[in-house]
Structures are given as C-alpha cells and as structure tokens.
XYZ file of C-alpha atoms in Angstrom:
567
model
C 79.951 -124.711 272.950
C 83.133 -125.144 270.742
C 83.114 -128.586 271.799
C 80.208 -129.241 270.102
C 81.361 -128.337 266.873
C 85.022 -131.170 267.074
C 85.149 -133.534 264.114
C 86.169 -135.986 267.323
C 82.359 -136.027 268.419
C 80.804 -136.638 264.965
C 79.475 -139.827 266.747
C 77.982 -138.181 269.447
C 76.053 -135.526 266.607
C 74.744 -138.450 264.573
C 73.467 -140.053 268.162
C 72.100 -136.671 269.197
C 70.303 -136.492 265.185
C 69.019 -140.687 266.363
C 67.510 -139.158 269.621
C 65.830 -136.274 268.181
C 64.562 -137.883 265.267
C 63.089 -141.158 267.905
C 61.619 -138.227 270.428
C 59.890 -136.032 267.391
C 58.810 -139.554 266.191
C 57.351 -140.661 269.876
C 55.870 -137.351 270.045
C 54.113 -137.051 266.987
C 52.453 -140.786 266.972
C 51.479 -140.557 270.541
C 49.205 -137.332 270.025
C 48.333 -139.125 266.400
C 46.520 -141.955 268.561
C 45.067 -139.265 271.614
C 43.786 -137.358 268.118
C 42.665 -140.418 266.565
C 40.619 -141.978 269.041
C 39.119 -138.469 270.548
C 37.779 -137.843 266.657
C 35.960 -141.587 267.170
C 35.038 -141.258 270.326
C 34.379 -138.059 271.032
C 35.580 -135.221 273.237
C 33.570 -135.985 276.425
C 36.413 -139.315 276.707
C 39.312 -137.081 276.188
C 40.197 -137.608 279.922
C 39.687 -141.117 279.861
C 41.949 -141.932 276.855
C 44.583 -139.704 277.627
C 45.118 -141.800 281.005
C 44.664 -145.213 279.158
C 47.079 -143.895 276.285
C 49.586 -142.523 278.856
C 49.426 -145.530 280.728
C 50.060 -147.843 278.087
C 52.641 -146.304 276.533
C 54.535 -146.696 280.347
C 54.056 -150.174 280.625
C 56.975 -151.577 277.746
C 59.427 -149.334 280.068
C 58.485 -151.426 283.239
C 58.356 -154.685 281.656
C 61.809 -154.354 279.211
C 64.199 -151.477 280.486
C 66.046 -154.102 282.856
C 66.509 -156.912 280.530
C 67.658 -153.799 277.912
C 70.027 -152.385 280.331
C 71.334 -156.024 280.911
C 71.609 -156.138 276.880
C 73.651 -152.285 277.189
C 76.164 -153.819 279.353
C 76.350 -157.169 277.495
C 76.901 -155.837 273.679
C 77.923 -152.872 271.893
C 75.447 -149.984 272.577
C 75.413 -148.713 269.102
C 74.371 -152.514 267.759
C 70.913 -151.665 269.667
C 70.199 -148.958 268.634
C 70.460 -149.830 265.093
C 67.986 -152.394 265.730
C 65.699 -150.181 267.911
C 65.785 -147.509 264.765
C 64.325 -150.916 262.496
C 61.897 -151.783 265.135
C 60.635 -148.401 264.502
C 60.819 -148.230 261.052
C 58.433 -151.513 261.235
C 55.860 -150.061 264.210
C 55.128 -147.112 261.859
C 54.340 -149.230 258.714
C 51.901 -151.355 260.730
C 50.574 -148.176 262.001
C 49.450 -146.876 258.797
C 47.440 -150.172 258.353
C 45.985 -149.778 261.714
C 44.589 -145.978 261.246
C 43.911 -146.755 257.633
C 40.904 -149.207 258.295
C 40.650 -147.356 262.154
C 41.056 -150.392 264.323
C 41.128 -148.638 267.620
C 42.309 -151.476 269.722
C 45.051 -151.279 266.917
C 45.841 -147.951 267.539
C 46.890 -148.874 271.100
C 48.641 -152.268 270.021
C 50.999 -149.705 267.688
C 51.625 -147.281 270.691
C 52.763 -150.231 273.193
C 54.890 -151.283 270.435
C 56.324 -148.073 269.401
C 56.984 -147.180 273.640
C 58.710 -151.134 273.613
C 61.110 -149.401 270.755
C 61.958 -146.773 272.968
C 62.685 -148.963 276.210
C 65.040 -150.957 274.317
C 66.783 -148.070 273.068
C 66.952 -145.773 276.065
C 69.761 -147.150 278.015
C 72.080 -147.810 275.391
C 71.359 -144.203 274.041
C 72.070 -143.062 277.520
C 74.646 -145.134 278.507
C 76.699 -144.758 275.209
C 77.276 -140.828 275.904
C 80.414 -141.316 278.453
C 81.821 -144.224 275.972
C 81.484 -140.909 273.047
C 82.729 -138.145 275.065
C 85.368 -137.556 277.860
C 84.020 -137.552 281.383
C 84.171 -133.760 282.129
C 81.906 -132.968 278.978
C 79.247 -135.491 280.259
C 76.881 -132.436 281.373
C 77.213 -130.466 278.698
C 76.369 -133.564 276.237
C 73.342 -134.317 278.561
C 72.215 -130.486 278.131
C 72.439 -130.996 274.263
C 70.854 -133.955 274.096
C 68.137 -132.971 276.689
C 67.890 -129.489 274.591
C 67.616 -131.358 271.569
C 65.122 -133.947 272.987
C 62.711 -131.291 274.145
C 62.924 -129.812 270.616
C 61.769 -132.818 269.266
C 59.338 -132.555 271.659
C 58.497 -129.119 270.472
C 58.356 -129.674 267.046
C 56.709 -133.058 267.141
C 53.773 -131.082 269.529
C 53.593 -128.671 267.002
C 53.356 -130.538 263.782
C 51.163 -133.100 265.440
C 48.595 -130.651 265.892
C 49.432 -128.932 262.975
C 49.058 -131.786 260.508
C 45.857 -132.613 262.196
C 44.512 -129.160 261.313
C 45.902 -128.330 257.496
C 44.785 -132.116 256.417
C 41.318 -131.618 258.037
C 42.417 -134.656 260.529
C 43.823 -136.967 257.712
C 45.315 -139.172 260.252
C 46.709 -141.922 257.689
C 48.735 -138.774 255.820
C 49.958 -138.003 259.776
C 50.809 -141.930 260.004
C 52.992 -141.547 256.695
C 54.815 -138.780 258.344
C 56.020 -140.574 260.799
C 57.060 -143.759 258.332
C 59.520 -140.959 257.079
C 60.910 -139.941 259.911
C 61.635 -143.464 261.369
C 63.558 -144.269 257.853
C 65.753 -140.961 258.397
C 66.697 -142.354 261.785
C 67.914 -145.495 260.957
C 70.078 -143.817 258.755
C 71.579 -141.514 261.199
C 72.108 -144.339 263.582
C 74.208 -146.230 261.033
C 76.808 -143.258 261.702
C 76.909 -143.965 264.998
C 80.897 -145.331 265.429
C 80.726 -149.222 266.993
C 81.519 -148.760 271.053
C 83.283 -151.828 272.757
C 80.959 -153.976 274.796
C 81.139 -154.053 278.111
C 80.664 -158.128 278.274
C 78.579 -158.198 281.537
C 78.611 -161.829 282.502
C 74.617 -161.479 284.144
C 71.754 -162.805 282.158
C 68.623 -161.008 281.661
C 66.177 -162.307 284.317
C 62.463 -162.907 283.056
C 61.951 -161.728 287.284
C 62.704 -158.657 286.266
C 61.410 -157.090 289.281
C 64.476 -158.779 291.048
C 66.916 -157.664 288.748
C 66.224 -154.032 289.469
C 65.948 -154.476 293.299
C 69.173 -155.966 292.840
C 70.397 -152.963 290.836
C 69.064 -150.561 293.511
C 71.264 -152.104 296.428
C 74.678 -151.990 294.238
C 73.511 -148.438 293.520
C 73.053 -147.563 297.117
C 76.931 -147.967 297.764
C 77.547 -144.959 295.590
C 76.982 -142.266 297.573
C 73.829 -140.226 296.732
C 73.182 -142.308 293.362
C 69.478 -144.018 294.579
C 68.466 -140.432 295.234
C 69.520 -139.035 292.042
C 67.301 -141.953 290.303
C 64.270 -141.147 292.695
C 64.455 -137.399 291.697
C 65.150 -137.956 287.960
C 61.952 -140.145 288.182
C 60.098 -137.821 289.956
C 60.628 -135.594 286.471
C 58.824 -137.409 284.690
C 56.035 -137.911 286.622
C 55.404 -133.852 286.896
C 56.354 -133.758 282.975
C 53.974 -136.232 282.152
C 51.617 -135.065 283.862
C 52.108 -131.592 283.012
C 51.422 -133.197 279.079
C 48.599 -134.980 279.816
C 46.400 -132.628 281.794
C 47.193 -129.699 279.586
C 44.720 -130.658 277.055
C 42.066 -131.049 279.800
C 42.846 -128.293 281.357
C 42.865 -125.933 277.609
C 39.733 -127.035 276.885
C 38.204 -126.531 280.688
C 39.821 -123.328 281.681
C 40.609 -121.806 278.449
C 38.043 -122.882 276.388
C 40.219 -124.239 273.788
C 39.756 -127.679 271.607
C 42.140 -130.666 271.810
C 44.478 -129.521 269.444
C 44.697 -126.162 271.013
C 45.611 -127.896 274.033
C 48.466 -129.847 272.184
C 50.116 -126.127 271.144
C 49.732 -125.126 274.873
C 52.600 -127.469 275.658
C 54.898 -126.390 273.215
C 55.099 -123.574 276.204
C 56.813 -126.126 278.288
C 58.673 -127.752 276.065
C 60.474 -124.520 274.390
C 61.504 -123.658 278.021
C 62.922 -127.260 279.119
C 65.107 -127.123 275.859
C 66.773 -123.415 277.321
C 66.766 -124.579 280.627
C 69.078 -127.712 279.797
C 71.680 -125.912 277.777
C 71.455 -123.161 280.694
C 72.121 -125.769 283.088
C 74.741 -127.833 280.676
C 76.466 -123.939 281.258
C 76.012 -123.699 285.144
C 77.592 -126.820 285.355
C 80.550 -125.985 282.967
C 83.223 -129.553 283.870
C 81.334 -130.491 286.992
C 77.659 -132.075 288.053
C 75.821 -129.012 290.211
C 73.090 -130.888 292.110
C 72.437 -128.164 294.012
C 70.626 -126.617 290.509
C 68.335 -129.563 290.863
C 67.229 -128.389 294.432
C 66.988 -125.148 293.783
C 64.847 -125.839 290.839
C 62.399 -128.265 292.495
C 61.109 -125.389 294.281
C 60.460 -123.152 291.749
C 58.773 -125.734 289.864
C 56.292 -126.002 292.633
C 55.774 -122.197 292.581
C 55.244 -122.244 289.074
C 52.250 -125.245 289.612
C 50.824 -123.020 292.056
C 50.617 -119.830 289.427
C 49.369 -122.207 286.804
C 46.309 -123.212 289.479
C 45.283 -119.547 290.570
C 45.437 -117.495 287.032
C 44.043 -120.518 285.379
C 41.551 -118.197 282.951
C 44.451 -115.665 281.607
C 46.195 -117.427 279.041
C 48.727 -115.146 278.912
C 49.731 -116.159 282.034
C 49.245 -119.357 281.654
C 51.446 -119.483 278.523
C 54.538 -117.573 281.118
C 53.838 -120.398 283.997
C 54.748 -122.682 281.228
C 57.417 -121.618 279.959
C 59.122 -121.016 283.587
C 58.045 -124.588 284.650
C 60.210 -125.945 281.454
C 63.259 -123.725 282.324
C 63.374 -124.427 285.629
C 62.565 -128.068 284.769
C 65.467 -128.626 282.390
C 67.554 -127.328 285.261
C 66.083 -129.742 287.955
C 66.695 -132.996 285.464
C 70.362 -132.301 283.802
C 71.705 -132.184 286.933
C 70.368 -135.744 288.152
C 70.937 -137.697 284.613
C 74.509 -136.071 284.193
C 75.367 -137.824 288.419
C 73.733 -141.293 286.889
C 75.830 -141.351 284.119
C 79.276 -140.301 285.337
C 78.632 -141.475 288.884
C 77.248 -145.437 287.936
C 80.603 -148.170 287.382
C 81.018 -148.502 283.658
C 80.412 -152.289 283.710
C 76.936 -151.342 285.339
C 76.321 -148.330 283.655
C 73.742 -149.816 281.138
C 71.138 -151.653 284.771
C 71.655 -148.574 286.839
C 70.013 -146.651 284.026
C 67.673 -149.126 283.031
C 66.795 -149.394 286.273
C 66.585 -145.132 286.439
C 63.989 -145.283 283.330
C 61.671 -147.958 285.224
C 61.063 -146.079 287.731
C 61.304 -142.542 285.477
C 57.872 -144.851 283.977
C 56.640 -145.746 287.271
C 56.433 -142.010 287.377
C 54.516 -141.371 283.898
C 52.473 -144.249 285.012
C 51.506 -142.603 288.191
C 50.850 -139.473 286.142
C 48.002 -141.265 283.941
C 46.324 -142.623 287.273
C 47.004 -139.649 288.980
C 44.973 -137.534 286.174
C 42.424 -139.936 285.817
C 42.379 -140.336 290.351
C 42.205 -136.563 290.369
C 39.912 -135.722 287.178
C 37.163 -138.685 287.477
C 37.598 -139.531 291.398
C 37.975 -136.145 293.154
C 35.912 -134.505 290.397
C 38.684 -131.684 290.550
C 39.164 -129.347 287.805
C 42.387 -129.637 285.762
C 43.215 -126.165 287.064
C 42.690 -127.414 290.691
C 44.810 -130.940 289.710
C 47.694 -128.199 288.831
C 47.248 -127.052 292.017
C 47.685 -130.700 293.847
C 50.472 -131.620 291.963
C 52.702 -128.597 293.378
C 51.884 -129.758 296.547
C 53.806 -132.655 295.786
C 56.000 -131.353 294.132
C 57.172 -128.945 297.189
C 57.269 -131.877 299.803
C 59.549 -133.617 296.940
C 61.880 -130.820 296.778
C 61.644 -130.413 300.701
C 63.039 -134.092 300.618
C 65.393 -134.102 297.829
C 67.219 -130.739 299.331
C 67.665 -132.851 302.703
C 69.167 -135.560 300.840
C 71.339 -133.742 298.642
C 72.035 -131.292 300.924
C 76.061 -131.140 300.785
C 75.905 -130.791 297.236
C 72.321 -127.717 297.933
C 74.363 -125.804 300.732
C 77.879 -125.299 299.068
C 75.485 -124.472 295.490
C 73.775 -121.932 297.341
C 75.958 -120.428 299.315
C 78.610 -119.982 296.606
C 75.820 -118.999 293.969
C 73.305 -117.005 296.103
C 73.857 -116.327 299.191
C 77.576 -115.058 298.589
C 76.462 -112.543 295.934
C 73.818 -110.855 298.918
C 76.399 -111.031 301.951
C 80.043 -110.593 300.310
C 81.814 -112.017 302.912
C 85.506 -110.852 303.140
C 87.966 -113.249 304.872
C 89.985 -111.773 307.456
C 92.111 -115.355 308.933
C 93.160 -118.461 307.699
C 90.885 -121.175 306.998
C 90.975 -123.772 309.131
C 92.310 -127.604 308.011
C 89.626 -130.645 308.779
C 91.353 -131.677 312.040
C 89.981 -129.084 313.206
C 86.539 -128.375 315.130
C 84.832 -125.052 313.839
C 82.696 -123.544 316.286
C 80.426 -121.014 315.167
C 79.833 -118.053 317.454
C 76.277 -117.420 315.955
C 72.713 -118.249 316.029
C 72.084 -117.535 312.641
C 70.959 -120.059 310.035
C 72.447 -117.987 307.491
C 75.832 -117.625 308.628
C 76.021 -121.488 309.283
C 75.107 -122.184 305.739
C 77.766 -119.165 304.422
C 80.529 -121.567 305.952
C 79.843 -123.997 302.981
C 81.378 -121.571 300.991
C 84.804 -122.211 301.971
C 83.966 -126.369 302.856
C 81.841 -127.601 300.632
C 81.476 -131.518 302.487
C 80.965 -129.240 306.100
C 79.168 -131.259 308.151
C 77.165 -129.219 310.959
C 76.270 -130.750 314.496
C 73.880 -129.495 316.451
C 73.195 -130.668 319.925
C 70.830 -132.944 320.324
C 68.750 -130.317 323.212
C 68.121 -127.793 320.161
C 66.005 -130.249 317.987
C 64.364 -132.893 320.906
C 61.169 -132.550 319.459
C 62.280 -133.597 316.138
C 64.033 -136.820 316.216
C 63.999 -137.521 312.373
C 65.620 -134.273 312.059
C 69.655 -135.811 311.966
C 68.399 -138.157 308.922
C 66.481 -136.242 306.992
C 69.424 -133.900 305.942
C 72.437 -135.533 305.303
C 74.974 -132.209 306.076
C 73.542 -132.126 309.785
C 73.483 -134.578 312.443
C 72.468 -134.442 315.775
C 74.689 -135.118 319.014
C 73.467 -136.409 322.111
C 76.012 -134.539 324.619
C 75.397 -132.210 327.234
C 78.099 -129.770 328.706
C 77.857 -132.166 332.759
C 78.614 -135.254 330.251
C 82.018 -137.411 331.315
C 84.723 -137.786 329.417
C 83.295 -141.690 328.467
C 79.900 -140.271 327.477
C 81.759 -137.453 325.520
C 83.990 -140.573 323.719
C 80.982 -142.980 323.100
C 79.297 -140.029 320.711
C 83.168 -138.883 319.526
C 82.810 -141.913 317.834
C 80.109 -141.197 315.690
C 81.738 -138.274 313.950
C 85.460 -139.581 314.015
C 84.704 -141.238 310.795
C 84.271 -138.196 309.278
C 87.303 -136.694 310.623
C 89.778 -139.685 309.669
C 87.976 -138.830 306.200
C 88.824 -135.067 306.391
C 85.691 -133.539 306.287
C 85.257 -130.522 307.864
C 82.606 -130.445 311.470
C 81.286 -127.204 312.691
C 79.296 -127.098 316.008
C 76.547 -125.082 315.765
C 73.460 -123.685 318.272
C 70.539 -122.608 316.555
C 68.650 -121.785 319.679
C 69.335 -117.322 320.742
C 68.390 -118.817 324.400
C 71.896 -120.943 324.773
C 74.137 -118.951 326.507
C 77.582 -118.057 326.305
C 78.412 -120.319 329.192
C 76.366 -122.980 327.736
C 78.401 -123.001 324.356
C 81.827 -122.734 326.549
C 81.099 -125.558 327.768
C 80.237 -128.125 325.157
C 83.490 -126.443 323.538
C 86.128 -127.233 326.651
C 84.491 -131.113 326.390
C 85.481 -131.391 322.864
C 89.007 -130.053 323.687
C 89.381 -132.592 326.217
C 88.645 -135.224 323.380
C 91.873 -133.556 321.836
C 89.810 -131.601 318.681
C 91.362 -128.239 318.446
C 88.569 -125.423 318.671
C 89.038 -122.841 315.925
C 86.134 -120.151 316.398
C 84.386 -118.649 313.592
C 83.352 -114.897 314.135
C 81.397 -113.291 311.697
C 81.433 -109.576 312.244
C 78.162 -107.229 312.360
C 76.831 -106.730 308.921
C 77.558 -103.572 306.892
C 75.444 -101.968 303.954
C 77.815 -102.621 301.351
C 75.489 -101.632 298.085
C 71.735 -101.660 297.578
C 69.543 -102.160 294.776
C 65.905 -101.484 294.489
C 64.275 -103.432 297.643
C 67.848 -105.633 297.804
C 70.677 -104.706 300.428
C 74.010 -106.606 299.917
C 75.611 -106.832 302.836
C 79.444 -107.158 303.749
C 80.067 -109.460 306.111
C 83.357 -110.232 307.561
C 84.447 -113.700 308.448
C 87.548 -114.738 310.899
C 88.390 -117.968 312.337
C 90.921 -117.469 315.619
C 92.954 -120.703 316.235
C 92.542 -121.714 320.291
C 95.717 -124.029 321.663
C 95.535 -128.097 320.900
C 95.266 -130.265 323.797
C-alpha cells in the first residue's frame, strides 16, 4: 500500500474523498426516501416501494450513462465531475423542501434526480483513474476506491438508520445531513488536477440505445471485454438485490423493523470493502479474472446458506459478511479488465455503456423482488434462495467464458498448493503438440500451470452428445477427426487450430473418456505427426502422499514431457 500514500497521487486521494463522499451521500438519501415514505404509508407497502424506489433510481443510468460516457471522452473528466458535485449540492437543497412539506411524489422526483447526478458522474470518475495512475496500479486503485465506496456504503447504511432512530424519524434534520455532505464534495472535487480531454469527434445520440449497441460491437474486438461488462453487471443485480430484499427479509424472518433491516446490510457491505482491497492484493501489477470465477461460486453458496438458516441471525449476519468478501473479489477483477483493457479514446462509452447495463441489472433486481415477493408469493428467505440459483448458472457461464484466464488462476493458486507437482523435463515450446497420457480432468487442468493460454482439444467422439460443449468454454474445442481419417480430412480440421499455432499458443490433445485405448490415442497421435506437429508426451507419474493435514492429503505429483522425433 505505499503507493497509496505518494504525494504523485494526491489527485487520485481527493477523487477517491469525491467518490466516497457521492456513495455515503447516494446511500444515505436513498434509505431517507424508503424511510420516508414507509413512515406515510405504512409498513405493509414496504415491498412495494422498495421496488418502485429501486427502480427509479435505475432509470437516469439507462437513459444518460451513454450520452455521459460520450461527454468523458469529449472533455476533461475532472470538468464533470465538478459539475456533477453542484448538481448534487442543488438535488439536496430541493430535497429538504420536498420532505419538509412531505410531497411524496417529490420524494421520488429528488431520488431520479439525485441517481441522474450519479450517471453523469460515473464514467468520468471511472474512466479518469488510468489518466491518475500508471497502468500496473489500475487494480489496486480500483480495490481502494471499491473499498472506499463500500465504506460509504457502510457508513451511509448506518447513519441512515441511525439518524432515523436518535431524531425520532426527523427526516428534514436527515435531509440537512446530506446538504452537508454534498457541499464537502464539491470541495474535494475542486482538488481534483484538470486531465487532458480525449476530444472524441462522436456526438451524443438522443438514440441512445444505438449508441451503446454500437459500443458493444467495438468492444467485442477486444478479446473477453463484452464478458467482463456482462459479469460486472451481473454484480449489481445480486448487490442490489441483496439491498433491497434485506429489509423484507429482517422484518419476515427475523422479526426485525425497517431500520433493523437497514443495519443488516452493513453485514455485506463491511465484507465487500475487505474483499476489494484483498483482491486489489491478489492481483498485485496484473488483472486475475480467474478471482472473479472463483468467487461467483461462492457467492451462490453463500445465497443458499442465507435461504436455509434464515431464522438464526447469527448466521445470517456470517452469510453476509462472506457474500461481501467474496463479492468484492468477483467485481475488482472485472472493472480493473474494463478499464485497462477498453482504447483510451473509448474508454469513457465502453464504461458508460458497462454502467447501463450494471442498471439494467439493479433494475431487474427491483422487478425481480417485487416478481418474486408479490407474484410467486415467496418468502424473502425463499427469494434468497432463487437468486443463488442464478447466480450458480452465471458463474457456470462466466467460468466457460473466461476460462483461460479461471484454469491458469486455479491451477497456479489451488490446485498446485494440493498436488506439488515437481518438473522432471523441459517444457515444451508452442510448436509443439502436447499429448497428455491421462484421463484425468485434473491433470489436464495442472498443465495450465506452466501455459497459461493452453488450449485443450478433445476429440469430437468424447463429447457427441454435447455439441455446444466446444463454445461454451473458450480453453477447449472440439475436433472432428477420427484415427481411419485421410491425410485431407486430417488438413481440413488442421486448419482450425493452425491459427492458434502461428499465434504460439500452446495445444494439448486430451481424452477424457478411461474407455479409449492405448491404440486408440496412438493413433490420433501418428495422424497429427503426419501433419508435421511434433508430439511431445506429457507423463504425470503416480501420485505420492507428500504431507497431510487434517482431512487434506497434498500430493506430489511428478510431471515429464519426452520429446518424440519431428516429421
């Protein structure tokens, strides 16, 4: 963390101080209004205007984050977010009118303004990170900021509720509050040290729908860059509706009020702060999407604990707290690839276009609570349930796609810590075709290891009944080649993989099925020799107890590669 502390990054502090202040401020006047209304209402519509609330605080983000991100590549970053910092300052004034005489349609006028604010300022306070630090700090500024963000989050949770309690629910005092806060951050933005704009020649597009399809295809020529938006936005949608059904769910399950609900979340958000400075760590110079993979799954586990000890809130206090580390590690990854990954004269759409959909996802959340809740009839408990479901077939899909960056993570990470392989030959170069004399799963996946951009074939007999197989993970692809084929069959499917070896990436052959024999494998390995690939076989030697720990056996595994003649 000594970078942190550099005179050199004073801008980046005073934009980290801007963010923090705008997220405690977001925080705090959205549960204001959820308060507000539920003490006119009453409690039995709690469900009912959290989903209207959530929903309209989405809809700025899908009508203005293109046109801002067109602004973010058009003038100088910091210039907007001066003048997002006064919009605020003005939303909160009017806001203290608007609770004062308790105009409720008001109250949701304020919170579509204050979420507007926020759209205009997110991809400029996004984008402007790589233009304040060098490239190889970019994850560890997007785990500070994140960390610092969910703090915001924490303490604007906290004193939302607790402002609501000590001033007996003296909501224009709250409103106040929030006038303060809004002043301090256009002061810290001020600080801020002018960036050079990027002078995009494109116009902002009132079709803004267009614009962001348009985005989307540029961003599909960077390699992995459309899923990295897809998964960043699929965040949000589990955060927000982690947020709003945890009120529901305190009050149903737990027997809690509102506001009880409201410090139930400060769980969640006190673990997505550690887990984005853990993750800012794990990633040290470099963007680990593997972490993001990984994490997706846990995050459904920790749904599913939430759903079955639903009563204990203990436990549900724990399941929190997990889902918010894990979390922080699923999203750091993801925003940190955007950033550093997206051309600089695009920098400010392709993250615009990243926060529309990041809303399409809080957007979904509101319908999805108010779908599950007043359609299904389901408990919030049971809605906890559902959304790990989802959030399992996500990760399923997001692991597939990412998969050269979630098979070298986890095999250096994980798996290398349980099998300590030991290296007994050279490694091979990537003109060469590594054929893996083993059935196992585990040793195929050990092999990213040493070659992180492997890419693993498997012929086509082993997965017939699965056809979407070769496209659903990106590291393996399925050949259509059979050990009788002729040597102008064997060159028509050579030339779906030569691209990959005129770009150096490694291939390994590899039969998954214990019922291919020996002869089977010779064969497909003398056709590939005839299409002059030279055959280098990878033995991995019979597994020894090397320690054990508890119910945990590390094994030593030794791995050799023997280097056949090239014909």
């Amino acid at each position: 963390m000594r970078w942190f502390f550099r005179s050199d990054y004073r801008s980046f502090y005073l934009l980290n101080a801007t963010q923090f202040l705008g997220a405690l401020n977001d925080n705090i006047f959205k549960l204001l209004v959820i308060y507000f209304l539920i003490h006119l209402k009453g409690a039995a519509e709690a469900p009912k205007i959290l989903s209207l609330a959530g929903a309209i605080f989405v809809i700025p983000f899908l009508l203005f984050s293109s046109g801002a991100g067109v602004l973010a590549d058009k003038i100088s970053k910091r210039t907007i977010i001066v003048i997002a910092k006064c919009m605020e300052l003005a939303v909160m004034l009017l806001a203290v009118g608007v609770i004062y005489f308790g105009f409720q349609w008001g109250a949701y006028a304020t919170l579509f303004l204050m979420a507007t604010h926020s759209a205009l300022f997110g991809p400029s306070k996004y984008g402007i990170i790589p233009e304040l630090v060098e490239e190889k700090m970019v994850p560890k500024a997007n785990g500070s900021i994140t960390s610092f963000t969910y703090l915001a989050i924490i303490l604007g949770t906290f004193l939302a509720s607790f402002i609501t309690d000590i001033t007996n629910k003296n909501f224009v005092l709250e409103s106040l509050v929030c006038v303060v806060i809004a002043a301090i951050g256009l002061l810290t933005s001020l600080g801020i040290t002018r960036t050079e704009p990027q002078r995009s020649t494109k116009k902002i597009n009132p079709v803004f729908l267009y614009e962001i399809y348009q985005t989307l295809r540029s961003s599909h020529k960077v390699p992995h860059l459309l899923t990295t938006i897809f998964g960043s936005a699929f965040f949000l949608f589990v955060g927000s509706f982690t947020q709003l059904n945890i009120i529901p769910f305190a009050m149903q399950s737990l027997h809690l009020s509102e506001v009880g609900g409201g410090y139930l979340f400060l769980a969640t958000a006190v673990g997505i702060a550690i887990g984005a400075v853990i993750a800012g760590q794990i990633s040290k110079e470099r963007v680990e999407l593997g972490l993001s993979c990984i994490a997706g799954f846990f995050i459904a586990l920790f749904f599913f604990t939430l759903a079955i000890f639903a009563s204990s809130l203990i436990c549900t206090i724990i399941s929190l707290a997990l889902l918010g580390i894990v979390g922080g590690g699923f999203l750091i990854p993801l925003d940190s690839y955007i950033q550093v990954n997206s051309p600089d004269e695009k920098r400010g759409q392709i993250i615009a276009a990243s926060n529309f959909f990041s809303f399409i996802g809080v957007l979904c959340s509101a319908f999805f609570l108010y779908f599950t809740s007043e359609e299904l009839g389901l408990k919030s408990a049971s809605s906890f349930g559902f959304i790990g479901c989802l959030a399992f077939l996500a990760s399923l899909f997001l692991a597939g796609r990412l998969s050269s960056f979630f098979f070298p993570f986890f095999a250096q990470k994980i798996l290398k810590r349980f099998r300590r392989p030991i290296l007994a030959s050279p490694l091979p170069d990537s003109r060469d075709l590594i054929f893996l004399e083993s059935h196992s799963w585990w040793d195929a996946i050990l092999l990213f290891g040493w070659f992180p951009s492997l890419k693993i074939l498997i012929p086509n007999s082993c997965f017939r009944s699965f056809p979407w197989f070769s496209g659903l993970v990106d590291s393996l692809r399925l050949i259509s080649l059979t050990p009788e084929a002729s040597l102008e069959e064997a060159q028509k499917v050579s030339v779906q993989i030569e691209t990959w070896r005129e770009q150096k990436v490694p291939l390994c052959l590899f039969f998954c099925r214990r019922q291919d024999t020996k002869a089977l494998m010779e064969g497909y390995a003398k056709i590939f020799q005839r299409l002059h690939y030279r055959v280098v076989r990878a033995t991995l030697s019979k597994e020894k107890i090397a320690k054990r720990w508890l119910f945990i056996r590390f094994k030593q595994t030794q791995v050799s590669f023997s280097f056949g003649p090239e014909e």
